[in-house]
Amino acid sequence: MGRIVGIDLGTTNAVVAVLEAGRPLVVANAEGSRTTPSVVGYTKDSELLVGQLARRQLVLNPRNTFANLKRFVGRVWDELEDSSLAVPYTVRANAEGNVRIPCPVTEREYAPEELVASIIRKLVDDAATYLGEPVDAAVVTVPAYFNDSQRQATRDAGRLAGINVERILNEPTAAALAYGFDRTSARRVLVFDLGGGTFDVSLMRIANGVFDVKATSGDTQLGGNDFDQRIVDWLAEAFKRENSIDLRRDRQALQRLTEAAEKAKQELSGVQSTPLSLPFIATGPDGPLHIETTLDRSTFEGLCPDLLDRLMTPVQSALRDSGWSAEDVDDVVLVGGSTRMPMVQQLLRTLIPRDPCQSVNPDEVVAVGAAIQAGILTGELRDLMLNDVTPLSLGLETVGGLMKVLIPRNSPIPVRQSDVFSTSQANQASVDIHVWQGERQLAADNKSLGRFRLSGIPPAPRGVPQVQVAFDIDANGLLQVSATDRTTGRKQSVNIQGGSNLNEEEIKALLAEAEAKADEDRRRRASIDRRNSALTLVAQAERRLRDAALELGPYGAERQQRAVEMAMRDVQDLLEQNDLQELELGVASLQEALFGLNRRLSSERRTDASPLQGIRNTLGSLKDELFSDEDWDDDPWESPSRLSDSRPNMRRRDMNSWDDDFYR
Ligand code: ADP
Ligand code: MG
């Protein structure tokens, strides 16, 4: 098995980690950061941006920049709360009721999974660059509380990114893996993960490398964003009262408000009060309008009591399901940026009388756990065992619309469970199997995962045919359902497909498109690269010819000089004709010619220790002065005699002072 990386695909930030010599390690992205904003955008030229670059254009290009995508992954339009839809880009339902995100500049509609795939692609590319080898598989984490559709959709995103998702791992479980990796003593651990858009709680027992998840709970629609939103509303309402303008209706203003709100929220984790300044946020009848105010921590906390309440319920229900009391918990592990809020930590202390453990990095611990899981899968890490659970009950709809649970929540996975059902009418020839996930008694109040029909049941009085329905949950938490008519042996089985997933044809079409586009992109990039390196080489050749003329005189190394000149002209011509095939050959001969000239130059210098050399060196530095407008660069052929110390330093200093005076 090849390399598998671990990916924490957060609502706000994504992180990728790898295993190096048995130790997990977070990989910095191409921009040098260890976390990558989960933002995807298109520039006005339809160029795809991912991460920090996309995040940077959130305010200026709000319709074509997509953040918080995870809230839409694997969900159908009807399930979305209004708060999820309060994003500056457009979100709509397609004819099937699936979520689609139109992008004006590319004039295309995307499924959320498709955009998320670009984030995965970037992380994988960054990891491959770091490792120096291709990466084609990953362990991807999801909130423990993700339902089957959301998990399927995450896996689809991986497929669209061109990688194999070897395992879907629950985020809190990943955090516990990272936390318990080096510990031997038996501990009961509560993982409390509050990120940007989701909230997860898991209780587990860790002993000697065995990780037993006892219970899990959470809220996939609660996170730091909701706290930001409270500040946005607070600002916008005040502004509306004063100016009768609702800033939330202006995309750009909304984005600026959101950014300012998030910044203020983060600052309030450290200080008691913070200024909020948003100049030129709108235009009124008398000219531009501004926001200048301060927010203090107690006011902020007063805006969020119901959000805090929503944090309590899952902790209590996980405790109940595990059969543990609050005092049984040995360690509290905080995960996710939003656990830095003092009110959140305070609330948690009222539930579990323990100081949270400070030894893990809340931003990186999930990705680290994913890399450890990858190591378990490849066999690189032994003596570690993970026993996870399914977060939500799974069942069938029976007569009267009732939910008949086959696999209760918090059952250890993988698991297989079956039950026998019958017909409700005489001579019923088929039965509808409708699969649901959730805790409510009425099936319709839960999440529908899909339905299928088992037909060809021979005529019989009601209640006589026996249909065996089996549920299989694999280690990813993904469900497969099969139904067998016991009399005929007729069997039907399906991978449950959630409503908002792309269907198989759509995925295949997208993959084909991506492949075609990747080829085109690669070709385009290759041709640009080739032209650029040819241009660089020509510039190098020109410099080298000048060097040779100065050091050896115009005819000092005539053969080599002529060869370089000719090869250089060839390359220049080919560049003009844009003949890339020939260009490659031309570049090779120019390189060869330059090599000859360089060798000649350096042998001249080595053998020639005569007094003339001194004059030549003087000439060399004189020439440096003469050509002081030429670019200096990291020319590999740079000869020691040309590296006069003073010139580049002087110029660098000059440039800096110029910058200082006019540009800072
Ligand atoms: P996710 O897992 O959803 O990507 P993260 O764990 O990266 O999320 O957390 C992101 C959230 O944490 C954001 O809402 C961000 O505003 C919030 N956050 C980060 N630092 C702080 C802080 N110092 N105080 C409060 N919230 C913070
Ligand atoms: Mg997270």
XYZ file of C-alpha atoms and ligand atoms in Angstrom:
692
model
C 0.000 0.000 0.000
C 1.296 3.461 -0.931
C 1.303 6.604 1.119
C -1.886 7.572 2.906
C -2.152 11.061 4.330
C -4.454 12.226 7.107
C -6.801 15.094 6.313
C -8.841 17.168 8.743
C -11.387 18.760 6.454
C -12.738 21.429 8.781
C -15.548 23.878 8.095
C -13.145 26.748 8.563
C -9.677 25.286 8.339
C -8.208 22.169 6.841
C -4.999 20.444 7.920
C -2.983 17.623 6.382
C -0.598 15.356 8.283
C 1.658 12.468 7.335
C 3.526 9.774 9.155
C 7.306 10.110 9.039
C 9.320 7.318 10.585
C 6.361 6.338 12.697
C 5.690 9.844 14.009
C 2.762 11.983 12.857
C 3.719 15.319 11.401
C 1.629 18.263 10.173
C 2.638 19.387 6.690
C 2.867 23.095 5.907
C 1.035 24.105 2.733
C 2.584 25.785 -0.294
C 2.056 29.164 1.386
C 3.952 28.001 4.458
C 1.039 27.641 6.897
C 0.083 24.573 8.822
C -3.623 25.242 8.420
C -5.350 26.001 5.134
C -8.563 28.047 5.155
C -11.392 25.895 3.776
C -12.252 28.486 1.173
C -12.547 28.057 -2.586
C -12.913 30.888 -5.040
C -12.687 31.871 -8.664
C -10.958 35.043 -9.780
C -12.495 37.301 -12.376
C -10.494 35.349 -14.954
C -12.074 32.126 -13.709
C -8.848 30.970 -12.126
C -9.398 28.598 -9.226
C -8.065 29.717 -5.845
C -7.987 27.553 -2.733
C -7.074 28.399 0.841
C -5.459 31.660 1.890
C -5.615 33.149 -1.608
C -9.331 32.451 -1.852
C -9.895 33.748 1.636
C -8.214 36.993 0.695
C -10.791 37.715 -2.004
C -13.813 37.050 0.241
C -14.669 40.726 0.611
C -13.861 41.893 -2.887
C -15.406 38.980 -4.728
C -18.114 37.616 -2.421
C -20.258 35.983 -5.104
C -17.439 33.853 -6.429
C -15.815 32.904 -3.146
C -17.147 30.028 -1.118
C -16.532 29.461 2.592
C -18.320 27.238 5.107
C -19.023 24.659 2.437
C -19.054 21.811 4.914
C -22.445 22.972 6.119
C -23.876 21.951 2.757
C -22.058 18.690 2.213
C -24.448 15.739 2.055
C -27.509 17.775 2.897
C -30.655 18.416 0.912
C -32.123 21.850 0.480
C -35.062 21.257 2.784
C -32.819 20.392 5.717
C -30.910 23.661 5.688
C -31.515 26.179 8.431
C -31.829 29.845 7.591
C -28.583 30.488 9.410
C -26.703 28.174 7.031
C -28.033 30.172 4.131
C -26.754 33.473 5.484
C -23.691 33.334 3.240
C -22.621 36.042 0.790
C -22.713 33.656 -2.170
C -25.820 32.188 -3.740
C -27.089 28.786 -2.670
C -30.049 27.218 -4.399
C -31.891 23.959 -4.862
C -31.833 22.110 -8.159
C -34.846 20.269 -9.568
C -34.198 17.274 -7.305
C -34.001 19.433 -4.207
C -30.217 19.086 -3.973
C -28.012 21.963 -2.928
C -26.232 23.730 -5.756
C -23.920 26.721 -5.672
C -23.916 28.908 -8.777
C -20.683 30.725 -9.564
C -21.234 33.800 -11.753
C -17.747 34.074 -13.245
C -17.443 30.468 -14.360
C -21.135 30.464 -15.303
C -21.501 27.067 -13.692
C -23.271 25.462 -10.821
C -21.346 23.346 -8.366
C -22.367 20.698 -5.902
C -20.806 21.458 -2.504
C -18.813 18.209 -2.753
C -17.230 19.429 -5.954
C -15.902 22.601 -4.380
C -14.744 20.706 -1.302
C -12.859 18.394 -3.668
C -10.652 21.341 -4.660
C -9.649 21.784 -1.026
C -8.752 18.105 -0.722
C -6.794 18.336 -3.971
C -4.713 21.215 -2.668
C -3.941 19.472 0.621
C -2.937 16.307 -1.167
C -0.760 18.233 -3.629
C 0.955 20.077 -0.793
C 1.597 16.818 1.028
C 2.928 15.202 -2.158
C 5.321 18.104 -2.648
C 6.529 17.733 0.907
C 6.937 13.975 0.649
C 8.422 14.105 -2.815
C 6.170 11.300 -3.956
C 2.615 11.110 -5.234
C -0.214 10.659 -2.770
C -3.299 8.826 -3.906
C -5.094 7.941 -0.717
C -6.210 9.625 2.476
C -7.947 9.169 5.763
C -10.483 11.981 5.914
C -12.103 13.019 9.154
C -15.725 14.029 9.613
C -17.683 15.160 12.649
C -18.709 12.081 14.612
C -22.234 13.299 14.354
C -22.273 13.278 10.541
C -25.036 11.091 9.178
C -24.689 8.568 6.393
C -25.368 11.068 3.570
C -22.789 13.473 4.885
C -20.225 10.665 5.069
C -21.041 9.448 1.568
C -20.754 12.988 0.272
C -17.351 13.409 1.938
C -16.170 10.251 0.287
C -17.499 11.522 -3.056
C -15.520 14.715 -2.566
C -12.403 12.570 -2.171
C -13.198 10.708 -5.368
C -13.693 13.970 -7.218
C -10.311 15.092 -5.939
C -8.839 11.986 -7.508
C -7.930 10.194 -4.320
C -9.126 7.101 -2.608
C -10.663 7.795 0.776
C -9.344 4.782 2.648
C -11.221 5.592 5.795
C -13.745 8.080 7.048
C -12.713 8.754 10.627
C -14.654 10.596 13.284
C -12.954 13.828 14.295
C -13.139 13.333 18.080
C -11.870 9.794 17.665
C -8.967 11.151 15.661
C -8.275 13.681 18.402
C -8.291 10.902 20.985
C -5.915 8.824 18.866
C -3.478 11.708 18.806
C -3.973 12.355 22.497
C -3.589 8.739 23.569
C -0.868 7.847 21.087
C 1.954 8.078 23.611
C 0.050 7.318 26.789
C -0.055 3.957 28.407
C -2.156 4.419 31.536
C -5.876 3.731 31.232
C -7.903 6.929 30.930
C -11.500 7.890 30.369
C -11.455 10.828 28.045
C -14.029 13.359 26.936
C -13.257 15.016 23.615
C -15.056 18.321 23.175
C -14.679 19.619 19.630
C -16.186 22.985 18.745
C -14.936 24.214 15.386
C -16.261 26.783 12.970
C -19.426 25.007 11.961
C -19.828 21.782 13.870
C -19.854 20.505 17.402
C -18.917 17.008 18.532
C -18.602 15.262 21.852
C -17.152 11.819 22.336
C -16.438 9.760 25.396
C -13.837 7.065 25.145
C -11.686 4.754 27.092
C -8.026 4.560 26.190
C -5.905 1.739 27.565
C -2.696 0.263 26.168
C -3.271 1.357 22.625
C -6.909 0.290 22.520
C -9.342 3.135 21.859
C -12.900 2.299 22.765
C -15.439 4.918 21.877
C -18.280 4.625 24.354
C -20.656 7.296 23.167
C -20.779 10.194 20.828
C -23.111 13.090 20.290
C -23.122 16.544 18.815
C -24.683 19.098 16.538
C -23.536 19.372 12.948
C -25.011 22.854 12.635
C -23.386 24.593 15.576
C -19.985 26.241 15.685
C -17.952 29.418 15.874
C -19.837 30.844 12.880
C -22.980 31.046 14.957
C -21.146 33.157 17.505
C -19.882 35.423 14.704
C -23.419 35.713 13.413
C -24.599 37.028 16.780
C -22.091 39.853 16.567
C -23.032 40.531 12.949
C -26.689 40.798 13.941
C -25.840 43.008 16.895
C -23.915 45.399 14.643
C -26.434 45.288 11.817
C -29.453 45.846 14.056
C -27.850 48.866 15.684
C -26.938 50.239 12.284
C -30.466 49.657 11.008
C -32.020 51.456 13.957
C -29.834 54.449 13.313
C -29.725 54.580 9.530
C -32.631 52.437 8.322
C -30.260 50.398 6.180
C -29.939 46.635 6.565
C -26.282 45.909 5.895
C -26.975 42.182 5.690
C -28.595 42.735 2.323
C -25.370 43.979 0.793
C -23.006 41.090 0.098
C -19.848 43.070 0.465
C -20.980 44.798 3.648
C -22.104 41.455 5.058
C -18.719 39.933 4.347
C -16.930 42.836 6.003
C -19.245 42.607 9.003
C -18.624 38.876 9.271
C -14.869 39.273 9.162
C -14.898 42.067 11.729
C -17.214 40.032 13.948
C -14.967 36.972 13.841
C -11.922 39.066 14.620
C -13.667 40.739 17.558
C -14.853 37.366 18.858
C -11.332 35.974 18.762
C -9.922 39.017 20.490
C -12.519 38.753 23.223
C -11.052 35.355 24.129
C -8.034 37.278 25.372
C -9.226 40.743 26.357
C -12.352 42.142 27.978
C -13.242 44.685 25.350
C -12.408 45.267 21.711
C -12.992 48.086 19.206
C -14.931 47.488 15.998
C -14.270 49.865 13.166
C -15.826 49.579 9.713
C -15.368 52.816 7.778
C -17.415 53.441 4.630
C -19.676 50.477 5.255
C -22.622 52.050 3.403
C -23.767 55.241 1.752
C -26.684 57.220 3.170
C -28.483 60.281 1.776
C -25.841 62.530 3.378
C -22.788 60.614 2.245
C -20.729 57.692 3.537
C -21.623 55.899 6.769
C -19.250 54.197 9.190
C -19.376 51.839 12.157
C -17.256 52.810 15.151
C -18.045 50.963 18.339
C -16.655 48.686 21.013
C -17.860 45.301 22.121
C -17.092 43.930 25.525
C -16.953 40.341 26.569
C -19.991 40.450 28.808
C -22.140 41.998 26.077
C -20.942 39.349 23.657
C -21.677 36.573 26.118
C -25.117 38.076 26.643
C -25.793 37.578 22.930
C -25.208 33.824 23.029
C -27.021 32.112 25.942
C -29.013 29.770 23.702
C -25.869 28.720 21.839
C -24.307 27.738 25.160
C -27.428 25.768 26.024
C -27.069 23.877 22.794
C -23.560 22.871 23.865
C -24.823 21.272 27.071
C -27.296 18.793 25.669
C -24.853 16.644 23.664
C -22.422 16.412 26.606
C -25.202 15.243 28.865
C -26.583 12.780 26.368
C -23.150 11.273 25.652
C -22.595 10.835 29.391
C -25.981 9.183 29.724
C -25.304 6.795 26.822
C -21.894 5.817 28.133
C -23.217 5.075 31.584
C -20.490 7.253 33.086
C -20.957 10.063 35.496
C -19.213 13.403 35.079
C -16.761 12.440 37.846
C -15.705 9.319 35.936
C -14.045 11.409 33.246
C -10.255 11.576 33.800
C -9.280 13.970 31.015
C -11.024 16.623 28.978
C -9.462 17.228 25.577
C -10.429 20.492 23.890
C -10.417 20.517 20.117
C -11.319 23.256 17.635
C -10.639 26.983 17.641
C -13.945 27.864 19.294
C -13.006 26.106 22.526
C -10.744 29.102 23.138
C -13.793 31.151 24.115
C -13.801 31.618 27.888
C -17.571 31.160 28.099
C -17.299 27.769 26.410
C -14.581 26.569 28.783
C -16.552 27.905 31.693
C -19.666 26.064 30.640
C -17.725 22.856 30.231
C -16.353 23.181 33.769
C -19.890 23.294 35.086
C -20.509 19.961 33.360
C -17.224 18.128 34.003
C -15.247 19.077 37.103
C -11.815 18.811 35.436
C -9.354 21.271 34.027
C -9.007 20.652 30.316
C -5.774 19.082 29.155
C -3.437 21.628 27.594
C -1.010 19.275 25.920
C -2.640 19.050 22.506
C -2.831 21.688 19.808
C -6.565 22.161 19.229
C -6.005 23.176 15.610
C -3.859 20.246 14.562
C -4.795 17.309 16.741
C -7.492 15.954 14.394
C -5.202 15.792 11.367
C -2.504 14.185 13.500
C -5.018 11.519 14.545
C -5.960 10.964 10.909
C -2.298 10.377 10.041
C -2.057 7.871 12.881
C -5.109 6.057 11.537
C -3.421 6.017 8.137
C -0.423 4.385 9.793
C -2.672 1.750 11.335
C -4.177 1.016 7.909
C -0.820 0.627 6.192
C 0.479 -1.504 9.032
C 3.206 0.996 9.826
C 1.771 1.441 13.303
C 0.972 -1.694 15.205
C -0.506 -2.367 18.622
C -3.113 0.326 18.165
C -6.747 -0.590 17.912
C -9.717 1.602 17.338
C -13.280 0.677 18.196
C -15.690 3.343 17.084
C -19.452 3.675 17.251
C -22.243 4.837 14.982
C -23.571 8.218 16.077
C -27.256 7.916 15.162
C -29.847 5.157 15.224
C -30.677 3.457 11.946
C -33.989 1.885 11.110
C -36.877 1.263 8.773
C -40.267 2.797 8.377
C -43.016 0.379 9.334
C -46.812 0.529 9.346
C -48.156 3.838 10.569
C -44.971 5.666 9.699
C -43.182 4.428 12.789
C -39.414 4.102 12.953
C -38.274 0.584 13.729
C -34.669 0.826 14.919
C -32.328 -1.921 13.748
C -29.060 -0.446 14.948
C -29.292 1.837 17.958
C -26.983 4.830 18.218
C -23.587 4.285 19.825
C -23.420 0.680 18.637
C -19.810 -0.376 18.051
C -18.919 -0.548 14.354
C -18.509 -2.417 12.082
C -21.855 -4.029 12.801
C -24.457 -6.168 11.050
C -28.012 -6.409 12.237
C -31.051 -7.985 10.648
C -34.717 -8.453 11.327
C -37.639 -10.137 9.621
C -40.573 -8.123 8.324
C -43.748 -9.111 6.566
C -46.488 -7.690 4.360
C -49.337 -5.591 5.698
C -51.867 -6.610 3.028
C -53.005 -9.842 1.425
C -51.263 -10.708 -1.855
C -48.884 -7.823 -1.554
C -46.352 -8.375 -4.359
C -43.682 -5.960 -3.188
C -42.461 -4.173 -0.102
C -40.954 -0.731 0.118
C -37.863 -0.522 2.261
C -37.421 3.024 3.461
C -34.294 3.617 5.526
C -34.073 6.381 8.104
C -31.469 7.704 10.506
C -32.217 9.583 13.707
C -33.674 9.379 17.170
C -37.310 10.368 16.639
C -40.163 7.882 16.926
C -41.878 8.906 13.733
C -39.777 7.995 10.735
C -40.662 11.192 8.911
C -39.059 13.282 11.656
C -35.702 11.657 10.987
C -33.335 11.866 8.034
C -34.361 9.749 5.071
C -31.344 7.892 3.709
C -33.145 6.347 0.794
C -35.620 3.719 -0.257
C -35.841 0.731 -2.490
C -38.409 -1.887 -3.407
C -38.226 -5.635 -3.078
C -40.683 -7.061 -5.596
C -41.736 -10.491 -6.844
C -43.174 -11.662 -3.547
C -45.512 -14.622 -4.298
C -49.199 -14.088 -3.391
C -49.889 -14.898 0.241
C -52.100 -13.741 3.074
C -50.863 -10.693 4.954
C -48.195 -11.385 7.503
C -47.086 -14.642 5.894
C -44.183 -13.681 3.580
C -40.936 -13.254 5.390
C -38.623 -10.493 4.288
C -35.308 -10.343 6.017
C -33.758 -6.893 6.079
C -30.101 -6.565 7.042
C -28.142 -3.416 7.855
C -24.369 -3.415 7.542
C -22.260 -0.550 8.823
C -18.608 -0.656 7.881
C -15.678 0.874 9.733
C -16.317 4.191 7.965
C -19.770 4.377 9.459
C -21.233 3.836 5.985
C -24.390 1.807 5.624
C -25.407 -0.913 3.235
C -28.899 -2.380 3.320
C -30.133 -5.631 1.845
C -33.532 -7.312 1.777
C -34.180 -10.979 1.055
C -37.495 -12.696 0.440
C -37.010 -15.886 2.416
C -39.461 -17.901 0.303
C -37.963 -17.133 -3.083
C -34.469 -16.238 -1.974
C -34.786 -13.075 -4.043
C -32.352 -10.475 -2.764
C -31.869 -6.818 -3.311
C -29.182 -4.706 -1.762
C -28.244 -1.078 -2.040
C -25.611 1.312 -0.944
C -27.693 3.975 0.605
C -27.418 7.218 -1.334
C -28.392 10.363 0.487
C -30.540 12.878 -1.365
C -27.981 15.624 -1.761
C -25.221 13.400 -3.043
C -24.243 13.600 -6.604
C -25.463 10.469 -8.281
C -23.059 8.028 -9.860
C -23.465 9.425 -13.387
C -22.857 12.956 -12.196
C -19.714 11.887 -10.372
C -18.414 10.050 -13.414
C -19.137 13.016 -15.673
C -17.354 15.350 -13.276
C -14.364 13.048 -13.033
C -14.095 12.876 -16.805
C -14.342 16.642 -17.026
C -11.730 17.118 -14.334
C -9.384 14.755 -16.105
C -9.796 16.527 -19.424
C -9.254 19.852 -17.755
C -6.260 18.625 -15.809
C -4.643 17.570 -19.086
C -5.356 20.927 -20.617
C -4.051 22.740 -17.532
C -0.962 20.601 -17.440
C -0.258 21.259 -21.104
C -0.751 24.953 -20.658
C 1.455 25.068 -17.601
C 4.123 22.986 -19.298
C 4.251 25.310 -22.281
C 4.489 28.374 -20.057
C 7.228 26.725 -18.010
C 9.132 25.791 -21.126
C 8.984 29.302 -22.525
C 10.005 30.796 -19.224
C 13.011 28.598 -18.773
C 14.066 29.270 -22.357
C 13.877 33.001 -21.701
C 15.923 32.658 -18.541
C 18.529 30.653 -20.371
C 18.781 33.251 -23.133
C 19.351 35.975 -20.551
C 22.003 33.835 -18.949
C 23.687 33.259 -22.288
C 23.763 36.979 -22.983
C 25.468 37.646 -19.676
C 27.913 34.854 -20.193
C 28.865 36.197 -23.605
C 29.544 39.598 -22.100
C 31.670 37.979 -19.399
C 33.624 36.070 -21.977
C 34.186 39.174 -24.073
C 35.473 41.068 -21.062
C 37.569 38.332 -19.600
C 39.005 36.816 -22.737
C 38.505 39.544 -25.273
C 36.089 39.312 -28.208
C 37.961 36.385 -29.820
C 39.419 34.760 -26.708
C 37.244 31.679 -26.959
C 35.896 32.172 -30.380
C 34.625 28.676 -30.979
C 32.665 28.501 -27.739
C 31.425 32.058 -27.991
C 30.146 31.501 -31.506
C 28.440 28.284 -30.496
C 26.587 30.031 -27.695
C 25.626 32.921 -29.946
C 24.197 30.633 -32.581
C 22.335 28.423 -30.193
C 20.952 31.490 -28.487
C 19.640 32.930 -31.747
C 18.004 29.616 -32.524
C 16.216 29.640 -29.199
C 15.123 33.240 -29.700
C 13.704 32.391 -33.116
C 11.898 29.348 -31.793
C 10.454 31.407 -28.969
C 9.147 33.858 -31.493
C 7.633 31.090 -33.606
C 6.286 29.469 -30.421
C 7.455 26.086 -31.639
C 7.599 24.238 -28.344
C 8.770 20.922 -29.692
C 11.783 22.402 -31.411
C 12.294 24.786 -28.524
C 13.140 21.910 -26.259
C 15.899 20.794 -28.616
C 17.120 24.354 -29.003
C 17.297 24.806 -25.247
C 19.299 21.596 -24.931
C 21.877 22.756 -27.483
C 22.122 26.162 -25.862
C 22.722 24.501 -22.516
C 25.420 22.402 -24.074
C 27.067 25.396 -25.729
C 26.960 27.315 -22.457
C 28.520 24.420 -20.663
C 31.418 24.510 -23.131
C 31.886 28.217 -22.703
C 31.709 28.032 -18.943
C 34.275 25.298 -18.831
C 36.553 27.342 -20.981
C 36.078 30.374 -18.769
C 36.806 28.557 -15.549
C 39.846 26.757 -16.918
C 41.184 30.113 -18.108
C 40.814 31.458 -14.602
C 42.373 28.469 -12.921
C 45.449 28.174 -15.117
C 46.014 31.845 -15.596
C 47.714 33.174 -12.495
C 49.727 35.741 -14.440
C 49.734 39.444 -13.592
C 47.177 39.781 -16.347
C 44.641 38.093 -14.114
C 44.725 41.048 -11.788
C 43.870 43.336 -14.638
C 41.109 41.039 -15.703
C 39.656 40.989 -12.241
C 39.738 44.744 -12.162
C 38.069 44.773 -15.509
C 35.538 42.337 -14.104
C 34.494 44.619 -11.300
C 34.597 47.612 -13.611
C 32.183 45.763 -15.809
C 29.999 45.201 -12.769
C 29.736 48.910 -12.359
C 29.064 49.388 -16.045
C 26.241 46.907 -16.075
C 24.851 47.805 -12.714
C 21.337 47.978 -14.112
C 21.294 44.323 -14.945
C 19.419 41.917 -12.697
C 21.521 39.833 -10.426
C 20.155 36.433 -9.719
C 21.109 33.066 -8.396
C 22.959 32.175 -11.492
C 24.506 28.749 -10.990
C 27.313 29.724 -13.330
C 28.228 32.746 -11.305
C 32.000 32.723 -11.072
C 33.666 33.709 -7.812
C 35.498 36.605 -9.374
C 32.211 38.198 -10.352
C 30.681 37.995 -6.936
C 31.862 41.362 -5.776
C 30.423 41.856 -2.339
C 29.762 45.510 -2.420
C 27.500 45.873 -5.377
C 24.471 43.745 -4.559
C 24.496 44.869 -0.961
C 24.670 48.474 -1.901
C 21.859 48.109 -4.349
C 19.753 46.187 -1.923
C 20.206 48.874 0.670
C 19.317 51.541 -1.871
C 16.158 49.783 -2.801
C 15.078 49.332 0.771
C 15.456 52.936 1.673
C 13.445 53.852 -1.386
C 10.709 51.467 -0.300
C 10.741 52.927 3.153
C 10.373 56.472 1.973
C 7.555 56.034 -0.436
C 5.703 52.820 0.114
C 5.303 52.019 3.766
P -13.114 23.742 11.836
O -12.707 22.461 12.455
O -14.592 23.895 11.749
O -12.445 24.069 10.558
P -11.429 25.215 13.660
O -11.186 24.227 14.702
O -10.322 25.602 12.770
O -12.729 24.890 12.831
O -11.985 26.514 14.386
C -12.396 27.606 13.660
C -13.263 28.446 14.528
O -12.561 28.776 15.720
C -13.651 29.746 13.858
O -15.010 30.020 14.079
C -12.771 30.752 14.573
O -13.359 32.031 14.606
C -12.704 30.149 15.947
N -11.565 30.641 16.714
C -10.253 30.571 16.415
N -9.508 31.179 17.347
C -10.385 31.645 18.275
C -10.253 32.387 19.494
N -9.046 32.774 19.940
N -11.371 32.682 20.188
C -12.585 32.316 19.726
N -12.775 31.638 18.604
C -11.692 31.299 17.878
Mg -12.316 20.776 13.227
